[in-house]
C-alpha cells in the first residue's frame, strides 16, 4: 500500500511491477524494464516514488534497483552494484534514503541516496545473506534480518551497529 492509501503495488516473476488503484482494483500502470523477476518493492513515504528490486531468476540476473515516478510510471534512476538479487527495500521516512538487502556475496546491506546512483555506505556485519530490512517509524534505526539467525539494529544516521539480537537455534522463539 502507498502511504497515502491511493494505490497498491505488486511484483511478479514476469519481470514487472504493477500499480493498482486501491479503491477500484483497476490496473493503473505496469512498470517494465527489469530483465528478470521483481523480488522486492518499496514506496516512498510521500507516495511519489516506487523502488523495485530485480532478482536472479533463471536467466541473466537482474540485480538492479529501479526508481519509478508513481504518478506516471516513468523510470527516474537505476541503482546498480548489487549481486544475486535484491530481496528487500526500505525507504527512510525522509524519502531521500533507500536501503537494500539481498543475496550479496559479501552479505551486505547497501544504503543509497535516491538522488545518486552509487551507495552512500555498505553495512557488512552479517555472516550470511540478509533477507529483510526496515526502518523504525521515526527513522532513527534500521533493522536487518539475516540467514545468520540475527537481527541487527543500526543507527540510521551513520550506519553504526547498535545491537545484535540472536535467535537461539535450539529454541527459535528465544532471542538473546
Coordinates of N, CA, C and O in Angstrom, one line a residue:
X1 N 0.8 -1.2 0.0 CA 0.0 0.0 0.0 C 0.9 1.2 0.0 O 1.9 1.3 0.7
X2 N 0.4 2.2 -0.8 CA 1.1 3.5 -0.7 C 0.8 4.2 0.6 O -0.3 4.0 1.2
X3 N 1.7 5.0 1.2 CA 1.4 5.6 2.4 C 0.1 6.5 2.4 O -0.5 6.7 3.4
X4 N -0.2 7.1 1.2 CA -1.4 7.9 1.1 C -2.7 7.0 0.8 O -3.8 7.5 0.7
X5 N -2.5 5.7 0.8 CA -3.5 4.7 0.6 C -4.3 4.8 -0.8 O -5.4 4.2 -0.9
X6 N -3.7 5.5 -1.8 CA -4.3 5.6 -3.1 C -4.1 4.4 -4.0 O -4.9 4.1 -4.8
X7 N -2.9 3.8 -3.8 CA -2.6 2.7 -4.7 C -1.9 1.5 -4.0 O -1.4 1.7 -2.9
X8 N -1.8 0.4 -4.7 CA -1.1 -0.8 -4.2 C -0.2 -1.2 -5.3 O -0.5 -1.1 -6.5
X9 N 1.0 -1.7 -5.0 CA 2.0 -2.2 -6.0 C 2.3 -3.6 -5.8 O 2.4 -4.1 -4.6
X10 N 2.3 -4.4 -6.8 CA 2.7 -5.8 -6.8 C 3.9 -6.1 -7.7 O 4.1 -5.5 -8.7
X11 N 4.6 -7.1 -7.2 CA 5.8 -7.5 -8.0 C 5.5 -8.9 -8.6 O 4.6 -9.6 -8.1
X12 N 6.3 -9.3 -9.6 CA 6.0 -10.5 -10.3 C 7.2 -11.2 -10.9 O 8.2 -10.6 -11.2
X13 N 7.0 -12.5 -11.2 CA 8.1 -13.2 -11.9 C 8.1 -12.9 -13.4 O 9.0 -13.3 -14.1
X14 N 7.1 -12.1 -13.8 CA 7.0 -11.8 -15.3 C 7.9 -10.5 -15.6 O 7.7 -9.9 -16.6
X15 N 8.8 -10.1 -14.6 CA 9.7 -9.0 -14.8 C 9.1 -7.7 -14.7 O 9.6 -6.7 -15.2
X16 N 7.9 -7.6 -14.1 CA 7.2 -6.3 -14.0 C 6.8 -6.0 -12.5 O 6.7 -6.9 -11.7
X17 N 6.4 -4.8 -12.3 CA 5.7 -4.4 -11.1 C 4.4 -3.7 -11.6 O 4.4 -3.1 -12.7
X18 N 3.3 -3.9 -10.9 CA 2.0 -3.3 -11.4 C 1.5 -2.4 -10.3 O 1.6 -2.7 -9.1
X19 N 1.0 -1.3 -10.7 CA 0.4 -0.3 -9.8 C -1.2 -0.4 -10.0 O -1.7 -0.3 -11.1
X20 N -1.8 -0.6 -8.9 CA -3.3 -0.8 -8.9 C -4.0 0.3 -8.1 O -3.5 0.7 -7.0
X21 N -5.2 0.7 -8.6 CA -6.0 1.6 -7.8 C -6.6 0.9 -6.6 O -7.2 -0.2 -6.8
X22 N -6.4 1.4 -5.4 CA -6.8 0.7 -4.2 C -8.3 0.6 -4.1 O -8.8 -0.4 -3.7
X23 N -9.0 1.6 -4.5 CA -10.5 1.6 -4.3 C -11.2 0.8 -5.4 O -12.2 0.1 -5.1
X24 N -10.8 0.9 -6.7 CA -11.5 0.2 -7.7 C -10.9 -1.2 -8.1 O -11.5 -2.0 -8.7
X25 N -9.6 -1.3 -7.8 CA -8.9 -2.6 -8.2 C -8.4 -2.5 -9.6 O -7.8 -3.5 -10.1
X26 N -8.6 -1.4 -10.3 CA -8.1 -1.3 -11.7 C -6.6 -1.2 -11.8 O -6.0 -0.5 -10.9
X27 N -6.0 -1.8 -12.8 CA -4.6 -1.6 -13.1 C -4.4 -0.2 -13.6 O -5.0 0.2 -14.6
X28 N -3.5 0.5 -12.9 CA -3.2 1.9 -13.4 C -2.0 1.9 -14.4 O -2.0 2.6 -15.3
X29 N -1.0 1.1 -14.1 CA 0.2 1.1 -15.0 C 1.0 -0.2 -14.6 O 1.0 -0.7 -13.5
X30 N 1.8 -0.5 -15.6 CA 2.8 -1.6 -15.5 C 4.2 -1.1 -15.6 O 4.5 -0.3 -16.6
X31 N 5.0 -1.4 -14.7 CA 6.4 -0.9 -14.7 C 7.3 -1.9 -15.3 O 7.4 -3.0 -14.8
X32 N 7.8 -1.7 -16.5 CA 8.6 -2.6 -17.2 C 10.1 -2.1 -17.3 O 10.3 -0.9 -17.4
X33 N 11.0 -3.0 -17.4 CA 12.4 -2.7 -17.5 C 13.4 -3.6 -16.8 O 14.5 -3.6 -17.2
X34 N 12.9 -4.4 -15.9 CA 13.7 -5.4 -15.3 C 13.9 -6.5 -16.3 O 13.1 -6.8 -17.1
X35 N 15.1 -7.2 -16.2 CA 15.4 -8.3 -17.1 C 15.1 -9.7 -16.5 O 15.4 -10.7 -17.1
X36 N 14.6 -9.7 -15.2 CA 14.3 -10.9 -14.6 C 13.2 -10.6 -13.5 O 12.8 -9.4 -13.5
X37 N 12.8 -11.5 -12.7 CA 11.7 -11.3 -11.8 C 12.0 -10.1 -10.9 O 13.1 -9.7 -10.7
X38 N 10.9 -9.6 -10.4 CA 10.9 -8.5 -9.5 C 10.7 -9.1 -8.1 O 9.6 -9.6 -7.8
X39 N 11.7 -9.0 -7.2 CA 11.6 -9.7 -5.9 C 11.1 -8.7 -4.8 O 10.6 -9.2 -3.8
X40 N 11.3 -7.4 -4.9 CA 11.1 -6.5 -3.8 C 10.6 -5.2 -4.3 O 10.9 -4.8 -5.4
X41 N 9.8 -4.6 -3.4 CA 9.2 -3.2 -3.7 C 9.2 -2.4 -2.4 O 9.1 -2.9 -1.3
X42 N 9.3 -1.1 -2.6 CA 9.1 -0.1 -1.5 C 8.5 1.1 -2.2 O 8.8 1.5 -3.3
X43 N 7.7 1.8 -1.4 CA 7.1 3.1 -1.8 C 7.6 4.2 -0.9 O 7.6 4.0 0.4
X44 N 8.0 5.3 -1.4 CA 8.5 6.4 -0.6 C 7.4 6.9 0.3 O 6.2 6.8 0.0
X45 N 7.8 7.5 1.5 CA 6.8 8.0 2.4 C 5.8 9.0 1.8 O 4.7 9.1 2.3
X46 N 6.2 9.8 0.8 CA 5.4 10.8 0.2 C 4.5 10.2 -1.0 O 3.8 10.9 -1.6
X47 N 4.7 8.9 -1.2 CA 3.9 8.1 -2.2 C 4.3 8.5 -3.6 O 3.6 8.2 -4.6
X48 N 5.4 9.3 -3.8 CA 5.8 9.7 -5.2 C 6.7 8.8 -5.9 O 6.8 8.9 -7.1
X49 N 7.4 8.0 -5.2 CA 8.4 7.1 -5.8 C 8.2 5.7 -5.4 O 8.0 5.4 -4.3
X50 N 8.4 4.8 -6.4 CA 8.3 3.3 -6.2 C 9.7 2.8 -6.5 O 10.3 3.1 -7.5
X51 N 10.2 2.0 -5.6 CA 11.5 1.3 -5.8 C 11.2 -0.2 -6.1 O 10.4 -0.8 -5.4
X52 N 11.9 -0.8 -7.1 CA 11.7 -2.2 -7.4 C 13.1 -2.8 -7.5 O 14.0 -2.2 -8.0
X53 N 13.2 -4.1 -6.9 CA 14.5 -4.8 -6.9 C 14.4 -6.0 -7.7 O 13.5 -6.8 -7.6
X54 N 15.3 -6.2 -8.7 CA 15.4 -7.3 -9.5 C 16.0 -8.6 -8.9 O 16.8 -8.5 -7.9
X55 N 15.7 -9.7 -9.4 CA 16.1 -11.0 -8.9 C 17.0 -11.8 -9.8 O 17.3 -11.4 -10.9
X56 N 17.5 -12.9 -9.3 CA 18.5 -13.7 -10.0 C 17.7 -14.5 -11.1 O 18.3 -14.7 -12.2
X57 N 16.5 -15.0 -10.9 CA 15.8 -15.7 -11.9 C 16.5 -16.9 -12.5 O 17.5 -17.4 -12.0
X58 N 15.9 -17.3 -13.6 CA 16.5 -18.5 -14.3 C 17.4 -18.1 -15.4 O 18.2 -18.9 -15.9
X59 N 17.4 -16.8 -15.9 CA 18.3 -16.3 -16.9 C 19.3 -15.4 -16.3 O 19.7 -15.5 -15.2
X60 N 19.8 -14.5 -17.1 CA 20.8 -13.5 -16.6 C 20.2 -12.7 -15.4 O 19.1 -12.3 -15.5
X61 N 20.9 -12.6 -14.3 CA 20.4 -12.0 -13.1 C 20.2 -10.5 -13.4 O 20.9 -9.9 -14.1
X62 N 19.1 -10.0 -12.8 CA 18.8 -8.6 -12.8 C 19.0 -8.1 -11.4 O 18.2 -8.3 -10.5
X63 N 20.1 -7.5 -11.1 CA 20.5 -7.2 -9.7 C 20.3 -5.7 -9.5 O 20.9 -5.1 -8.6
X64 N 19.5 -5.0 -10.3 CA 19.3 -3.6 -10.2 C 18.2 -3.2 -9.3 O 17.2 -4.0 -9.1
X65 N 18.2 -2.0 -8.9 CA 17.1 -1.3 -8.2 C 16.7 -0.2 -9.2 O 17.5 0.6 -9.6
X66 N 15.4 -0.2 -9.4 CA 14.9 0.9 -10.3 C 14.0 1.8 -9.5 O 13.2 1.3 -8.7
X67 N 14.1 3.1 -9.7 CA 13.2 4.1 -9.1 C 12.3 4.6 -10.1 O 12.7 5.1 -11.2
X68 N 11.0 4.6 -9.8 CA 9.9 5.0 -10.7 C 9.1 6.1 -10.2 O 8.9 6.2 -9.0
X69 N 8.7 7.0 -11.0 CA 7.7 8.1 -10.6 C 6.4 7.4 -10.5 O 5.8 6.8 -11.5
X70 N 5.7 7.4 -9.3 CA 4.5 6.7 -9.1 C 3.3 7.3 -10.0 O 2.5 6.5 -10.4
X71 N 3.3 8.6 -10.2 CA 2.2 9.2 -10.9 C 2.1 8.8 -12.4 O 1.0 8.7 -12.9
X72 N 3.2 8.5 -13.0 CA 3.1 8.1 -14.4 C 3.9 6.9 -14.8 O 3.9 6.4 -16.0
X73 N 4.7 6.3 -13.9 CA 5.4 5.1 -14.2 C 6.8 5.3 -14.9 O 7.4 4.4 -15.3
X74 N 7.2 6.6 -15.0 CA 8.4 6.8 -15.7 C 9.6 6.4 -14.9 O 9.6 6.6 -13.6
X75 N 10.7 5.9 -15.5 CA 11.9 5.5 -14.8 C 12.7 6.7 -14.4 O 13.0 7.5 -15.3
X76 N 13.0 6.9 -13.2 CA 13.8 8.0 -12.7 C 15.3 7.7 -12.6 O 16.1 8.6 -12.9
X77 N 15.6 6.5 -12.1 CA 17.0 6.2 -11.9 C 17.2 4.7 -11.7 O 16.3 4.0 -11.3
X78 N 18.4 4.2 -12.1 CA 18.8 2.8 -11.9 C 19.9 2.8 -10.9 O 20.9 3.5 -11.1
X79 N 19.8 2.0 -9.8 CA 20.9 1.8 -8.9 C 21.5 0.5 -9.1 O 20.8 -0.5 -9.0
X80 N 22.8 0.4 -9.4 CA 23.4 -0.8 -9.8 C 24.5 -1.1 -8.7 O 24.8 -0.3 -7.9
X81 N 25.0 -2.3 -8.8 CA 26.1 -2.7 -7.8 C 25.6 -3.8 -6.9 O 26.3 -4.1 -5.9
X82 N 24.5 -4.4 -7.1 CA 24.0 -5.5 -6.3 C 24.6 -6.8 -6.9 O 25.1 -6.8 -8.0
X83 N 24.4 -7.9 -6.2 CA 24.7 -9.2 -6.8 C 23.7 -10.2 -6.3 O 23.4 -10.2 -5.1
X84 N 23.3 -11.0 -7.2 CA 22.4 -12.2 -6.9 C 21.0 -11.8 -6.3 O 20.5 -12.6 -5.6
X85 N 20.5 -10.7 -6.7 CA 19.1 -10.4 -6.4 C 18.9 -9.5 -5.2 O 19.6 -9.6 -4.2
X86 N 17.9 -8.6 -5.3 CA 17.5 -7.7 -4.3 C 16.3 -8.3 -3.6 O 15.2 -8.3 -4.2
X87 N 16.4 -8.6 -2.3 CA 15.3 -9.3 -1.6 C 14.5 -8.4 -0.8 O 13.3 -8.7 -0.4
X88 N 15.0 -7.2 -0.4 CA 14.2 -6.3 0.4 C 14.7 -4.8 0.2 O 15.9 -4.6 0.0
X89 N 13.7 -3.9 0.3 CA 14.0 -2.5 0.1 C 13.2 -1.7 1.2 O 12.1 -2.1 1.5
X90 N 13.7 -0.6 1.6 CA 13.0 0.2 2.6 C 13.5 1.6 2.5 O 14.7 1.9 2.4
X91 N 12.5 2.6 2.5 CA 12.8 4.0 2.4 C 12.9 4.5 3.9 O 12.1 4.2 4.7
X92 N 13.9 5.4 4.1 CA 14.0 6.1 5.3 C 12.7 7.1 5.3 O 12.3 7.5 4.2
X93 N 12.2 7.4 6.5 CA 11.0 8.3 6.5 C 11.1 9.6 5.7 O 10.1 10.2 5.3
X94 N 12.4 10.1 5.6 CA 12.5 11.3 4.8 C 12.4 11.2 3.3 O 12.3 12.1 2.5
X95 N 12.4 9.9 2.8 CA 12.2 9.6 1.4 C 13.4 9.8 0.6 O 13.4 9.5 -0.6
X96 N 14.5 10.3 1.1 CA 15.7 10.6 0.4 C 16.8 9.5 0.5 O 17.8 9.5 -0.2
X97 N 16.5 8.5 1.3 CA 17.5 7.4 1.5 C 16.7 6.1 1.4 O 15.6 5.9 1.9
X98 N 17.3 5.2 0.6 CA 16.8 3.8 0.4 C 17.8 2.8 0.8 O 19.0 3.0 0.6
X99 N 17.4 1.7 1.5 CA 18.3 0.7 1.9 C 17.9 -0.6 1.1 O 16.7 -0.9 1.0
X100 N 18.9 -1.4 0.7 CA 18.6 -2.6 0.0 C 19.3 -3.8 0.7 O 20.4 -3.6 1.2
X101 N 18.7 -4.9 0.6 CA 19.3 -6.2 1.1 C 19.1 -7.2 0.0 O 18.3 -7.1 -0.9
X102 N 19.9 -8.2 0.1 CA 19.8 -9.3 -0.9 C 20.8 -10.4 -0.7 O 21.4 -10.5 0.3
X103 N 20.9 -11.2 -1.7 CA 21.8 -12.4 -1.6 C 23.2 -12.0 -2.2 O 23.6 -12.5 -3.1
X104 N 23.8 -10.9 -1.5 CA 25.0 -10.4 -2.0 C 26.2 -11.3 -1.5 O 26.1 -11.9 -0.5
X105 N 27.2 -11.4 -2.3 CA 28.3 -12.3 -2.0 C 29.0 -11.8 -0.7 O 29.6 -12.6 0.0
X106 N 28.9 -10.6 -0.4 CA 29.5 -10.1 0.9 C 28.5 -9.9 2.0 O 28.9 -9.4 3.1
X107 N 27.3 -10.5 1.9 CA 26.3 -10.4 2.9 C 26.0 -9.0 3.4 O 25.7 -8.8 4.6
X108 N 26.0 -8.1 2.5 CA 25.9 -6.7 2.9 C 24.6 -6.1 2.8 O 23.7 -6.7 2.2
X109 N 24.4 -4.9 3.3 CA 23.3 -4.0 3.2 C 23.8 -2.8 2.5 O 24.8 -2.2 2.9
X110 N 23.1 -2.3 1.5 CA 23.5 -1.1 0.8 C 22.6 0.1 1.2 O 21.4 -0.1 1.2
X111 N 23.2 1.2 1.5 CA 22.4 2.5 1.8 C 22.6 3.4 0.6 O 23.8 3.7 0.3
X112 N 21.5 3.9 0.0 CA 21.6 4.7 -1.2 C 20.9 6.0 -1.0 O 19.9 6.1 -0.3
X113 N 21.4 7.0 -1.6 CA 20.7 8.3 -1.8 C 19.8 8.1 -3.0 O 20.2 7.6 -4.0
X114 N 18.6 8.6 -2.9 CA 17.7 8.4 -4.1 C 18.0 9.4 -5.2 O 17.5 9.3 -6.3
X115 N 19.0 10.3 -5.0 CA 19.4 11.3 -6.0 C 20.7 10.9 -6.6 O 21.3 11.7 -7.4
X116 N 21.3 9.8 -6.2 CA 22.6 9.4 -6.6 C 22.6 7.9 -7.0 O 21.8 7.2 -6.6
X117 N 23.5 7.5 -7.9 CA 23.5 6.1 -8.4 C 24.5 5.2 -7.7 O 24.7 4.1 -8.2
X118 N 25.2 5.7 -6.7 CA 26.1 4.8 -6.0 C 25.8 4.8 -4.5 O 25.3 5.8 -4.0
X119 N 26.2 3.7 -3.9 CA 25.8 3.6 -2.5 C 26.5 4.7 -1.6 O 27.6 5.0 -1.8
X120 N 25.8 5.1 -0.6 CA 26.4 6.0 0.4 C 27.3 5.3 1.3 O 28.3 5.8 1.8
X121 N 26.8 4.1 1.7 CA 27.6 3.2 2.6 C 27.2 1.8 2.4 O 26.1 1.5 1.9
X122 N 28.0 0.9 2.9 CA 27.7 -0.6 2.9 C 27.9 -1.1 4.3 O 28.9 -0.8 4.9
X123 N 26.9 -1.8 4.8 CA 27.0 -2.4 6.1 C 27.3 -3.9 6.0 O 26.6 -4.6 5.3
X124 N 28.3 -4.3 6.7 CA 28.8 -5.7 6.4 C 29.0 -6.6 7.6 O 29.8 -7.5 7.6
X125 N 28.2 -6.4 8.7 CA 28.4 -7.2 9.9 C 27.7 -8.6 9.8 O 28.1 -9.5 10.6
X126 N 26.8 -8.8 8.9 CA 26.1 -10.1 8.8 C 27.0 -11.2 8.3 O 27.9 -10.9 7.4
X127 N 26.9 -12.4 8.7 CA 27.7 -13.5 8.3 C 27.1 -14.3 7.1 O 27.8 -15.0 6.4
X128 N 25.8 -14.2 6.9 CA 25.1 -14.8 5.8 C 24.1 -13.8 5.1 O 24.1 -12.7 5.6
X129 N 23.4 -14.2 4.1 CA 22.6 -13.4 3.3 C 21.6 -12.6 4.2 O 21.0 -13.1 5.1
X130 N 21.3 -11.4 3.8 CA 20.3 -10.5 4.5 C 19.0 -10.6 3.7 O 19.0 -10.4 2.5
X131 N 17.9 -11.0 4.4 CA 16.7 -11.2 3.8 C 15.7 -10.0 3.9 O 14.8 -9.9 3.0
X132 N 15.9 -9.2 4.9 CA 14.9 -8.1 5.1 C 15.5 -6.9 5.8 O 16.4 -7.1 6.7
X133 N 15.0 -5.8 5.4 CA 15.4 -4.5 6.1 C 14.2 -3.6 6.3 O 13.3 -3.7 5.5
X134 N 14.2 -2.9 7.4 CA 13.1 -2.0 7.7 C 13.6 -0.9 8.6 O 14.4 -1.1 9.5
X135 N 13.1 0.3 8.4 CA 13.4 1.4 9.3 C 12.4 1.5 10.4 O 11.2 1.2 10.3
X136 N 12.8 2.0 11.6 CA 11.9 2.3 12.7 C 11.0 3.5 12.2 O 11.3 4.2 11.4
X137 N 9.8 3.6 12.8 CA 8.9 4.6 12.4 C 9.5 6.1 12.4 O 9.2 6.9 11.6
X138 N 10.3 6.4 13.4 CA 10.9 7.7 13.4 C 12.2 7.8 12.6 O 12.8 8.9 12.5
X139 N 12.6 6.7 12.0 CA 13.8 6.7 11.1 C 15.1 6.7 11.8 O 16.2 6.8 11.1
X140 N 15.2 6.5 13.1 CA 16.5 6.6 13.8 C 17.2 5.2 13.7 O 18.4 5.2 13.8
X141 N 16.5 4.1 13.5 CA 17.1 2.8 13.5 C 16.8 2.1 12.2 O 15.7 2.2 11.7
X142 N 17.7 1.2 11.8 CA 17.5 0.3 10.7 C 17.6 -1.1 11.2 O 18.6 -1.4 12.0
X143 N 16.6 -2.0 11.0 CA 16.7 -3.4 11.4 C 17.0 -4.2 10.2 O 16.5 -3.9 9.1
X144 N 17.9 -5.2 10.3 CA 18.2 -6.1 9.2 C 18.1 -7.6 9.8 O 18.6 -7.8 10.9
X145 N 17.5 -8.4 9.0 CA 17.3 -9.8 9.4 C 18.1 -10.7 8.4 O 18.0 -10.5 7.2
X146 N 18.8 -11.7 8.9 CA 19.7 -12.5 8.1 C 19.6 -14.0 8.3 O 19.1 -14.4 9.4
X147 N 20.0 -14.7 7.3 CA 20.1 -16.2 7.5 C 21.1 -16.6 8.6 O 21.1 -17.8 9.0
X148 N 21.9 -15.7 9.1 CA 22.8 -16.0 10.2 C 22.1 -16.0 11.6 O 22.7 -16.1 12.6
X149 N 20.7 -16.0 11.6 CA 19.9 -16.1 12.8 C 20.1 -14.9 13.7 O 20.0 -15.0 14.9
X150 N 20.3 -13.7 13.0 CA 20.4 -12.5 13.8 C 19.5 -11.4 13.2 O 19.2 -11.4 12.0
X151 N 19.1 -10.5 14.1 CA 18.5 -9.2 13.6 C 19.5 -8.2 14.2 O 19.8 -8.2 15.4
X152 N 20.0 -7.3 13.3 CA 20.9 -6.3 13.7 C 20.2 -4.9 13.6 O 19.5 -4.7 12.7
X153 N 20.5 -4.1 14.6 CA 19.9 -2.8 14.7 C 21.0 -1.8 14.5 O 22.0 -1.8 15.2
X154 N 20.9 -0.9 13.5 CA 21.9 0.0 13.1 C 21.4 1.4 13.3 O 20.2 1.7 13.1
X155 N 22.2 2.4 13.7 CA 21.9 3.8 13.7 C 21.8 4.3 12.3 O 22.7 4.2 11.5
X156 N 20.6 4.8 11.9 CA 20.4 5.1 10.5 C 21.2 6.3 10.1 O 21.6 6.3 8.9
X157 N 21.6 7.2 10.9 CA 22.3 8.4 10.5 C 23.7 8.1 10.0 O 24.2 8.8 9.2
X158 N 24.4 7.1 10.6 CA 25.7 6.8 10.2 C 26.1 5.3 10.0 O 27.2 5.0 9.7
X159 N 25.1 4.4 10.2 CA 25.3 3.0 9.9 C 26.0 2.3 11.0 O 26.4 1.1 10.8
X160 N 26.2 2.9 12.2 CA 26.9 2.2 13.3 C 26.0 1.1 13.9 O 24.8 1.4 14.2
X161 N 26.5 -0.1 14.1 CA 25.8 -1.2 14.7 C 25.5 -0.8 16.1 O 26.4 -0.5 16.9
X162 N 24.2 -0.9 16.5 CA 23.8 -0.6 17.9 C 23.6 -1.9 18.7 O 23.8 -1.9 19.9
X163 N 23.0 -2.9 18.1 CA 22.7 -4.1 18.9 C 22.5 -5.3 17.9 O 22.0 -5.1 16.8
X164 N 22.8 -6.5 18.4 CA 22.6 -7.7 17.6 C 21.7 -8.6 18.5 O 22.0 -8.9 19.6
X165 N 20.5 -9.0 17.9 CA 19.6 -9.9 18.5 C 19.9 -11.3 17.9 O 19.8 -11.4 16.7
X166 N 20.2 -12.3 18.7 CA 20.5 -13.6 18.2 C 19.3 -14.6 18.5 O 18.9 -14.6 19.7
X167 N 19.0 -15.4 17.6 CA 17.9 -16.4 17.8 C 18.6 -17.7 18.3 O 19.6 -18.1 17.7
X168 N 18.1 -18.2 19.3 CA 18.6 -19.5 19.9 C 18.2 -20.6 19.0 O 17.0 -20.9 18.9
X169 N 19.1 -21.3 18.3 CA 18.7 -22.3 17.3 C 18.0 -23.5 18.0 O 17.2 -24.2 17.3
X170 N 18.2 -23.8 19.3 CA 17.5 -24.8 20.0 C 16.1 -24.4 20.4 O 15.3 -25.3 20.6
X171 N 15.8 -23.1 20.4 CA 14.5 -22.6 20.8 C 14.3 -21.3 20.0 O 14.6 -20.2 20.5
X172 N 13.8 -21.4 18.8 CA 13.7 -20.3 17.9 C 12.8 -19.1 18.4 O 13.0 -18.0 17.9
X173 N 12.0 -19.4 19.4 CA 11.2 -18.3 20.0 C 12.0 -17.5 21.0 O 11.6 -16.4 21.4
X174 N 13.2 -18.0 21.3 CA 14.1 -17.3 22.3 C 15.1 -16.4 21.6 O 15.9 -16.9 20.8
X175 N 15.1 -15.1 21.9 CA 16.1 -14.2 21.4 C 16.9 -13.7 22.5 O 16.5 -13.3 23.6
X176 N 18.2 -13.6 22.2 CA 19.2 -13.0 23.2 C 19.8 -11.8 22.7 O 19.8 -11.5 21.6

